[in-house]
């Protein structure tokens, strides 16, 4: 039996038909293109993510093309987006898909791909295959909490179950993709985290938060882990037209990316010979703030470094995937010339 749309859903879909954003991955049903957009847009604004999606699609138009690349190539094209585990997961998942022989087309199978959680699996499944699954993210939490007047914390066990059930309850089985994209755009354009446009909101008349004056209070979120600071020092070591870099291992930030020497890699005499370029450069990661000092060591004699370091031509650094903070170091070196 066809599910009757709620007033909430009906108004929301009508709003989306008039105000939905025209995004390139919305003009295709190709699951590869849709999956790629969802991975890129995790922790990334659409304005920035669109350029990366276009670059990836131009370089690797199919999942087979992506799977044939090297992880270093993928990390290099990802450079500047941050959260590099997404790029490593993207590459691993591409190889999973190729090994499977097709793109998985059920929520359960999609959820088995590396780096794909419940939200992403539902988004891909609904958009690419029309599967009736609500992709509950921060926009869902905000819109549902305000409209229905829910003060249960969104990051509590009870809250996660409650919001998932409510989102699914109002999902129209004949238009799951439109529903998920509608709430995403409604939360980004209309029901924004700060200063929502309640005066011109089509849901305002029946919105509990508007009626009670609580749009600034909902959704409720439990306090999370305190952000920690970490101090680092990076040395741009240049000798005879070459610079020293190494690939970072697991168990720390920037796994698989290339980096320059840090304090523990250089003997004290070499540290003392280095020139300070910038101090306390601030860079924010998830749950962590990095404060970095940048140094330049120009020397005709190569210092002794751990065996995993390699010396490359200075001009070839663009061939290697590096973190944004090391990009900032290179910019400081160039500015010092």
mmCIF file with all atom_site columns, N, CA and C in Angstrom, residues 207-255:
data_model
loop_
_atom_site.group_PDB
_atom_site.id
_atom_site.type_symbol
_atom_site.label_atom_id
_atom_site.label_alt_id
_atom_site.label_comp_id
_atom_site.label_asym_id
_atom_site.label_entity_id
_atom_site.label_seq_id
_atom_site.pdbx_PDB_ins_code
_atom_site.Cartn_x
_atom_site.Cartn_y
_atom_site.Cartn_z
_atom_site.occupancy
_atom_site.B_iso_or_equiv
_atom_site.pdbx_formal_charge
_atom_site.auth_seq_id
_atom_site.auth_comp_id
_atom_site.auth_asym_id
_atom_site.auth_atom_id
_atom_site.pdbx_PDB_model_num
ATOM 1   N N  . UNK A 1 207 ? 5.864  24.620 13.115 1.00 0.00 ? 207 UNK A N  1
ATOM 2   C CA . UNK A 1 207 ? 7.174  24.306 13.727 1.00 0.00 ? 207 UNK A CA 1
ATOM 3   C C  . UNK A 1 207 ? 7.142  24.596 15.225 1.00 0.00 ? 207 UNK A C  1
ATOM 4   N N  . UNK A 1 208 ? 7.464  23.595 16.032 1.00 0.00 ? 208 UNK A N  1
ATOM 5   C CA . UNK A 1 208 ? 7.440  23.747 17.495 1.00 0.00 ? 208 UNK A CA 1
ATOM 6   C C  . UNK A 1 208 ? 8.484  24.755 17.961 1.00 0.00 ? 208 UNK A C  1
ATOM 7   N N  . UNK A 1 209 ? 9.675  24.728 17.367 1.00 0.00 ? 209 UNK A N  1
ATOM 8   C CA . UNK A 1 209 ? 10.744 25.644 17.789 1.00 0.00 ? 209 UNK A CA 1
ATOM 9   C C  . UNK A 1 209 ? 10.363 27.095 17.542 1.00 0.00 ? 209 UNK A C  1
ATOM 10  N N  . UNK A 1 210 ? 9.698  27.363 16.423 1.00 0.00 ? 210 UNK A N  1
ATOM 11  C CA . UNK A 1 210 ? 9.256  28.730 16.129 1.00 0.00 ? 210 UNK A CA 1
ATOM 12  C C  . UNK A 1 210 ? 8.198  29.146 17.144 1.00 0.00 ? 210 UNK A C  1
ATOM 13  N N  . UNK A 1 211 ? 7.262  28.257 17.401 1.00 0.00 ? 211 UNK A N  1
ATOM 14  C CA . UNK A 1 211 ? 6.170  28.575 18.339 1.00 0.00 ? 211 UNK A CA 1
ATOM 15  C C  . UNK A 1 211 ? 6.699  28.826 19.749 1.00 0.00 ? 211 UNK A C  1
ATOM 16  N N  . UNK A 1 212 ? 7.716  28.072 20.156 1.00 0.00 ? 212 UNK A N  1
ATOM 17  C CA . UNK A 1 212 ? 8.236  28.188 21.519 1.00 0.00 ? 212 UNK A CA 1
ATOM 18  C C  . UNK A 1 212 ? 9.466  29.092 21.619 1.00 0.00 ? 212 UNK A C  1
ATOM 19  N N  . UNK A 1 213 ? 9.917  29.617 20.506 1.00 0.00 ? 213 UNK A N  1
ATOM 20  C CA . UNK A 1 213 ? 11.092 30.489 20.518 1.00 0.00 ? 213 UNK A CA 1
ATOM 21  C C  . UNK A 1 213 ? 12.372 29.764 20.890 1.00 0.00 ? 213 UNK A C  1
ATOM 22  N N  . UNK A 1 214 ? 12.513 28.513 20.412 1.00 0.00 ? 214 UNK A N  1
ATOM 23  C CA . UNK A 1 214 ? 13.675 27.710 20.809 1.00 0.00 ? 214 UNK A CA 1
ATOM 24  C C  . UNK A 1 214 ? 14.563 27.279 19.639 1.00 0.00 ? 214 UNK A C  1
ATOM 25  N N  . UNK A 1 215 ? 14.524 28.021 18.550 1.00 0.00 ? 215 UNK A N  1
ATOM 26  C CA . UNK A 1 215 ? 15.360 27.619 17.408 1.00 0.00 ? 215 UNK A CA 1
ATOM 27  C C  . UNK A 1 215 ? 16.847 27.645 17.749 1.00 0.00 ? 215 UNK A C  1
ATOM 28  N N  . UNK A 1 216 ? 17.245 28.540 18.653 1.00 0.00 ? 216 UNK A N  1
ATOM 29  C CA . UNK A 1 216 ? 18.658 28.629 19.024 1.00 0.00 ? 216 UNK A CA 1
ATOM 30  C C  . UNK A 1 216 ? 19.071 27.507 19.985 1.00 0.00 ? 216 UNK A C  1
ATOM 31  N N  . UNK A 1 217 ? 18.092 26.868 20.632 1.00 0.00 ? 217 UNK A N  1
ATOM 32  C CA . UNK A 1 217 ? 18.396 25.830 21.631 1.00 0.00 ? 217 UNK A CA 1
ATOM 33  C C  . UNK A 1 217 ? 18.383 24.420 21.059 1.00 0.00 ? 217 UNK A C  1
ATOM 34  N N  . UNK A 1 218 ? 17.706 24.217 19.955 1.00 0.00 ? 218 UNK A N  1
ATOM 35  C CA . UNK A 1 218 ? 17.588 22.882 19.365 1.00 0.00 ? 218 UNK A CA 1
ATOM 36  C C  . UNK A 1 218 ? 18.346 22.804 18.046 1.00 0.00 ? 218 UNK A C  1
ATOM 37  N N  . UNK A 1 219 ? 18.987 21.703 17.745 1.00 0.00 ? 219 UNK A N  1
ATOM 38  C CA . UNK A 1 219 ? 19.002 20.455 18.508 1.00 0.00 ? 219 UNK A CA 1
ATOM 39  C C  . UNK A 1 219 ? 19.945 20.526 19.708 1.00 0.00 ? 219 UNK A C  1
ATOM 40  N N  . UNK A 1 220 ? 19.697 19.637 20.662 1.00 0.00 ? 220 UNK A N  1
ATOM 41  C CA . UNK A 1 220 ? 20.531 19.525 21.860 1.00 0.00 ? 220 UNK A CA 1
ATOM 42  C C  . UNK A 1 220 ? 21.636 18.512 21.597 1.00 0.00 ? 220 UNK A C  1
ATOM 43  N N  . UNK A 1 221 ? 22.836 18.841 22.058 1.00 0.00 ? 221 UNK A N  1
ATOM 44  C CA . UNK A 1 221 ? 23.977 17.934 21.861 1.00 0.00 ? 221 UNK A CA 1
ATOM 45  C C  . UNK A 1 221 ? 24.781 17.827 23.148 1.00 0.00 ? 221 UNK A C  1
ATOM 46  N N  . UNK A 1 222 ? 25.121 16.597 23.529 1.00 0.00 ? 222 UNK A N  1
ATOM 47  C CA . UNK A 1 222 ? 25.958 16.386 24.715 1.00 0.00 ? 222 UNK A CA 1
ATOM 48  C C  . UNK A 1 222 ? 27.357 16.913 24.463 1.00 0.00 ? 222 UNK A C  1
ATOM 49  N N  . UNK A 1 223 ? 27.994 17.417 25.498 1.00 0.00 ? 223 UNK A N  1
ATOM 50  C CA . UNK A 1 223 ? 29.364 17.912 25.354 1.00 0.00 ? 223 UNK A CA 1
ATOM 51  C C  . UNK A 1 223 ? 30.292 16.771 24.948 1.00 0.00 ? 223 UNK A C  1
ATOM 52  N N  . UNK A 1 224 ? 31.190 17.073 24.007 1.00 0.00 ? 224 UNK A N  1
ATOM 53  C CA . UNK A 1 224 ? 32.099 16.043 23.492 1.00 0.00 ? 224 UNK A CA 1
ATOM 54  C C  . UNK A 1 224 ? 33.522 16.257 24.002 1.00 0.00 ? 224 UNK A C  1
ATOM 55  N N  . UNK A 1 225 ? 34.434 15.485 23.456 1.00 0.00 ? 225 UNK A N  1
ATOM 56  C CA . UNK A 1 225 ? 35.832 15.524 23.905 1.00 0.00 ? 225 UNK A CA 1
ATOM 57  C C  . UNK A 1 225 ? 36.443 16.912 23.697 1.00 0.00 ? 225 UNK A C  1
ATOM 58  N N  . UNK A 1 226 ? 37.188 17.367 24.683 1.00 0.00 ? 226 UNK A N  1
ATOM 59  C CA . UNK A 1 226 ? 37.848 18.662 24.603 1.00 0.00 ? 226 UNK A CA 1
ATOM 60  C C  . UNK A 1 226 ? 38.959 18.625 23.558 1.00 0.00 ? 226 UNK A C  1
ATOM 61  N N  . UNK A 1 227 ? 39.048 19.691 22.784 1.00 0.00 ? 227 UNK A N  1
ATOM 62  C CA . UNK A 1 227 ? 40.089 19.780 21.755 1.00 0.00 ? 227 UNK A CA 1
ATOM 63  C C  . UNK A 1 227 ? 41.441 19.981 22.430 1.00 0.00 ? 227 UNK A C  1
ATOM 64  N N  . UNK A 1 228 ? 42.437 19.199 22.014 1.00 0.00 ? 228 UNK A N  1
ATOM 65  C CA . UNK A 1 228 ? 43.775 19.274 22.594 1.00 0.00 ? 228 UNK A CA 1
ATOM 66  C C  . UNK A 1 228 ? 44.731 19.989 21.650 1.00 0.00 ? 228 UNK A C  1
ATOM 67  N N  . UNK A 1 229 ? 45.744 20.615 22.231 1.00 0.00 ? 229 UNK A N  1
ATOM 68  C CA . UNK A 1 229 ? 46.778 21.271 21.435 1.00 0.00 ? 229 UNK A CA 1
ATOM 69  C C  . UNK A 1 229 ? 48.010 20.378 21.342 1.00 0.00 ? 229 UNK A C  1
ATOM 70  N N  . UNK A 1 230 ? 48.686 20.444 20.201 1.00 0.00 ? 230 UNK A N  1
ATOM 71  C CA . UNK A 1 230 ? 49.912 19.672 20.012 1.00 0.00 ? 230 UNK A CA 1
ATOM 72  C C  . UNK A 1 230 ? 50.943 20.566 19.331 1.00 0.00 ? 230 UNK A C  1
ATOM 73  N N  . UNK A 1 231 ? 52.134 20.619 19.883 1.00 0.00 ? 231 UNK A N  1
ATOM 74  C CA . UNK A 1 231 ? 53.203 21.454 19.321 1.00 0.00 ? 231 UNK A CA 1
ATOM 75  C C  . UNK A 1 231 ? 54.113 20.603 18.442 1.00 0.00 ? 231 UNK A C  1
ATOM 76  N N  . UNK A 1 232 ? 54.501 21.171 17.295 1.00 0.00 ? 232 UNK A N  1
ATOM 77  C CA . UNK A 1 232 ? 55.360 20.476 16.340 1.00 0.00 ? 232 UNK A CA 1
ATOM 78  C C  . UNK A 1 232 ? 56.369 21.461 15.764 1.00 0.00 ? 232 UNK A C  1
ATOM 79  N N  . UNK A 1 233 ? 57.466 20.934 15.264 1.00 0.00 ? 233 UNK A N  1
ATOM 80  C CA . UNK A 1 233 ? 58.460 21.754 14.553 1.00 0.00 ? 233 UNK A CA 1
ATOM 81  C C  . UNK A 1 233 ? 58.841 21.017 13.275 1.00 0.00 ? 233 UNK A C  1
ATOM 82  N N  . UNK A 1 234 ? 58.755 21.704 12.132 1.00 0.00 ? 234 UNK A N  1
ATOM 83  C CA . UNK A 1 234 ? 59.066 21.103 10.838 1.00 0.00 ? 234 UNK A CA 1
ATOM 84  C C  . UNK A 1 234 ? 60.275 21.799 10.215 1.00 0.00 ? 234 UNK A C  1
ATOM 85  N N  . UNK A 1 235 ? 61.155 20.989 9.647  1.00 0.00 ? 235 UNK A N  1
ATOM 86  C CA . UNK A 1 235 ? 62.395 21.499 9.057  1.00 0.00 ? 235 UNK A CA 1
ATOM 87  C C  . UNK A 1 235 ? 62.418 21.214 7.554  1.00 0.00 ? 235 UNK A C  1
ATOM 88  N N  . UNK A 1 236 ? 62.460 22.267 6.779  1.00 0.00 ? 236 UNK A N  1
ATOM 89  C CA . UNK A 1 236 ? 62.613 22.139 5.326  1.00 0.00 ? 236 UNK A CA 1
ATOM 90  C C  . UNK A 1 236 ? 64.112 22.043 5.074  1.00 0.00 ? 236 UNK A C  1
ATOM 91  N N  . UNK A 1 237 ? 64.599 20.832 4.869  1.00 0.00 ? 237 UNK A N  1
ATOM 92  C CA . UNK A 1 237 ? 66.040 20.596 4.735  1.00 0.00 ? 237 UNK A CA 1
ATOM 93  C C  . UNK A 1 237 ? 66.392 20.525 3.249  1.00 0.00 ? 237 UNK A C  1
ATOM 94  N N  . UNK A 1 238 ? 67.177 21.495 2.800  1.00 0.00 ? 238 UNK A N  1
ATOM 95  C CA . UNK A 1 238 ? 67.547 21.591 1.386  1.00 0.00 ? 238 UNK A CA 1
ATOM 96  C C  . UNK A 1 238 ? 69.059 21.469 1.232  1.00 0.00 ? 238 UNK A C  1
ATOM 97  N N  . UNK A 1 239 ? 69.472 20.599 0.320  1.00 0.00 ? 239 UNK A N  1
ATOM 98  C CA . UNK A 1 239 ? 70.908 20.389 0.072  1.00 0.00 ? 239 UNK A CA 1
ATOM 99  C C  . UNK A 1 239 ? 71.134 20.070 -1.401 1.00 0.00 ? 239 UNK A C  1
ATOM 100 N N  . UNK A 1 240 ? 71.902 20.896 -2.060 1.00 0.00 ? 240 UNK A N  1
ATOM 101 C CA . UNK A 1 240 ? 72.286 20.673 -3.458 1.00 0.00 ? 240 UNK A CA 1
ATOM 102 C C  . UNK A 1 240 ? 71.059 20.467 -4.373 1.00 0.00 ? 240 UNK A C  1
ATOM 103 N N  . UNK A 1 241 ? 70.059 21.319 -4.172 1.00 0.00 ? 241 UNK A N  1
ATOM 104 C CA . UNK A 1 241 ? 68.883 21.272 -5.031 1.00 0.00 ? 241 UNK A CA 1
ATOM 105 C C  . UNK A 1 241 ? 67.888 20.174 -4.692 1.00 0.00 ? 241 UNK A C  1
ATOM 106 N N  . UNK A 1 242 ? 68.122 19.459 -3.581 1.00 0.00 ? 242 UNK A N  1
ATOM 107 C CA . UNK A 1 242 ? 67.224 18.379 -3.169 1.00 0.00 ? 242 UNK A CA 1
ATOM 108 C C  . UNK A 1 242 ? 66.717 18.636 -1.758 1.00 0.00 ? 242 UNK A C  1
ATOM 109 N N  . UNK A 1 243 ? 65.545 18.075 -1.452 1.00 0.00 ? 243 UNK A N  1
ATOM 110 C CA . UNK A 1 243 ? 64.982 18.207 -0.111 1.00 0.00 ? 243 UNK A CA 1
ATOM 111 C C  . UNK A 1 243 ? 64.667 16.824 0.447  1.00 0.00 ? 243 UNK A C  1
ATOM 112 N N  . UNK A 1 244 ? 64.627 16.725 1.770  1.00 0.00 ? 244 UNK A N  1
ATOM 113 C CA . UNK A 1 244 ? 64.401 15.447 2.449  1.00 0.00 ? 244 UNK A CA 1
ATOM 114 C C  . UNK A 1 244 ? 62.935 15.306 2.843  1.00 0.00 ? 244 UNK A C  1
ATOM 115 N N  . UNK A 1 245 ? 62.345 14.155 2.491  1.00 0.00 ? 245 UNK A N  1
ATOM 116 C CA . UNK A 1 245 ? 60.958 13.867 2.883  1.00 0.00 ? 245 UNK A CA 1
ATOM 117 C C  . UNK A 1 245 ? 60.836 12.389 3.242  1.00 0.00 ? 245 UNK A C  1
ATOM 118 N N  . UNK A 1 246 ? 59.790 12.035 3.966  1.00 0.00 ? 246 UNK A N  1
ATOM 119 C CA . UNK A 1 246 ? 59.506 10.623 4.240  1.00 0.00 ? 246 UNK A CA 1
ATOM 120 C C  . UNK A 1 246 ? 57.997 10.425 4.305  1.00 0.00 ? 246 UNK A C  1
ATOM 121 N N  . UNK A 1 247 ? 57.568 9.182  4.079  1.00 0.00 ? 247 UNK A N  1
ATOM 122 C CA . UNK A 1 247 ? 56.139 8.858  4.146  1.00 0.00 ? 247 UNK A CA 1
ATOM 123 C C  . UNK A 1 247 ? 55.784 8.504  5.587  1.00 0.00 ? 247 UNK A C  1
ATOM 124 N N  . UNK A 1 248 ? 54.742 9.166  6.112  1.00 0.00 ? 248 UNK A N  1
ATOM 125 C CA . UNK A 1 248 ? 54.331 8.936  7.490  1.00 0.00 ? 248 UNK A CA 1
ATOM 126 C C  . UNK A 1 248 ? 53.636 7.583  7.618  1.00 0.00 ? 248 UNK A C  1
ATOM 127 N N  . UNK A 1 249 ? 53.947 6.891  8.698  1.00 0.00 ? 249 UNK A N  1
ATOM 128 C CA . UNK A 1 249 ? 53.362 5.578  8.942  1.00 0.00 ? 249 UNK A CA 1
ATOM 129 C C  . UNK A 1 249 ? 52.032 5.673  9.672  1.00 0.00 ? 249 UNK A C  1
ATOM 130 N N  . UNK A 1 250 ? 51.519 4.527  10.108 1.00 0.00 ? 250 UNK A N  1
ATOM 131 C CA . UNK A 1 250 ? 50.243 4.485  10.801 1.00 0.00 ? 250 UNK A CA 1
ATOM 132 C C  . UNK A 1 250 ? 50.377 4.900  12.255 1.00 0.00 ? 250 UNK A C  1
ATOM 133 N N  . UNK A 1 251 ? 49.250 5.073  12.912 1.00 0.00 ? 251 UNK A N  1
ATOM 134 C CA . UNK A 1 251 ? 49.237 5.375  14.341 1.00 0.00 ? 251 UNK A CA 1
ATOM 135 C C  . UNK A 1 251 ? 49.365 6.840  14.677 1.00 0.00 ? 251 UNK A C  1
ATOM 136 N N  . UNK A 1 252 ? 49.367 7.721  13.677 1.00 0.00 ? 252 UNK A N  1
ATOM 137 C CA . UNK A 1 252 ? 49.490 9.150  13.938 1.00 0.00 ? 252 UNK A CA 1
ATOM 138 C C  . UNK A 1 252 ? 48.760 9.899  12.821 1.00 0.00 ? 252 UNK A C  1
ATOM 139 N N  . UNK A 1 253 ? 48.796 11.210 12.873 1.00 0.00 ? 253 UNK A N  1
ATOM 140 C CA . UNK A 1 253 ? 48.144 12.026 11.845 1.00 0.00 ? 253 UNK A CA 1
ATOM 141 C C  . UNK A 1 253 ? 48.820 11.836 10.488 1.00 0.00 ? 253 UNK A C  1
ATOM 142 N N  . UNK A 1 254 ? 48.039 12.061 9.437  1.00 0.00 ? 254 UNK A N  1
ATOM 143 C CA . UNK A 1 254 ? 48.544 12.098 8.055  1.00 0.00 ? 254 UNK A CA 1
ATOM 144 C C  . UNK A 1 254 ? 49.162 10.786 7.573  1.00 0.00 ? 254 UNK A C  1
ATOM 145 N N  . UNK A 1 255 ? 48.606 9.685  7.983  1.00 0.00 ? 255 UNK A N  1
ATOM 146 C CA . UNK A 1 255 ? 49.117 8.384  7.548  1.00 0.00 ? 255 UNK A CA 1
ATOM 147 C C  . UNK A 1 255 ? 49.169 8.295  6.024  1.00 0.00 ? 255 UNK A C  1
#
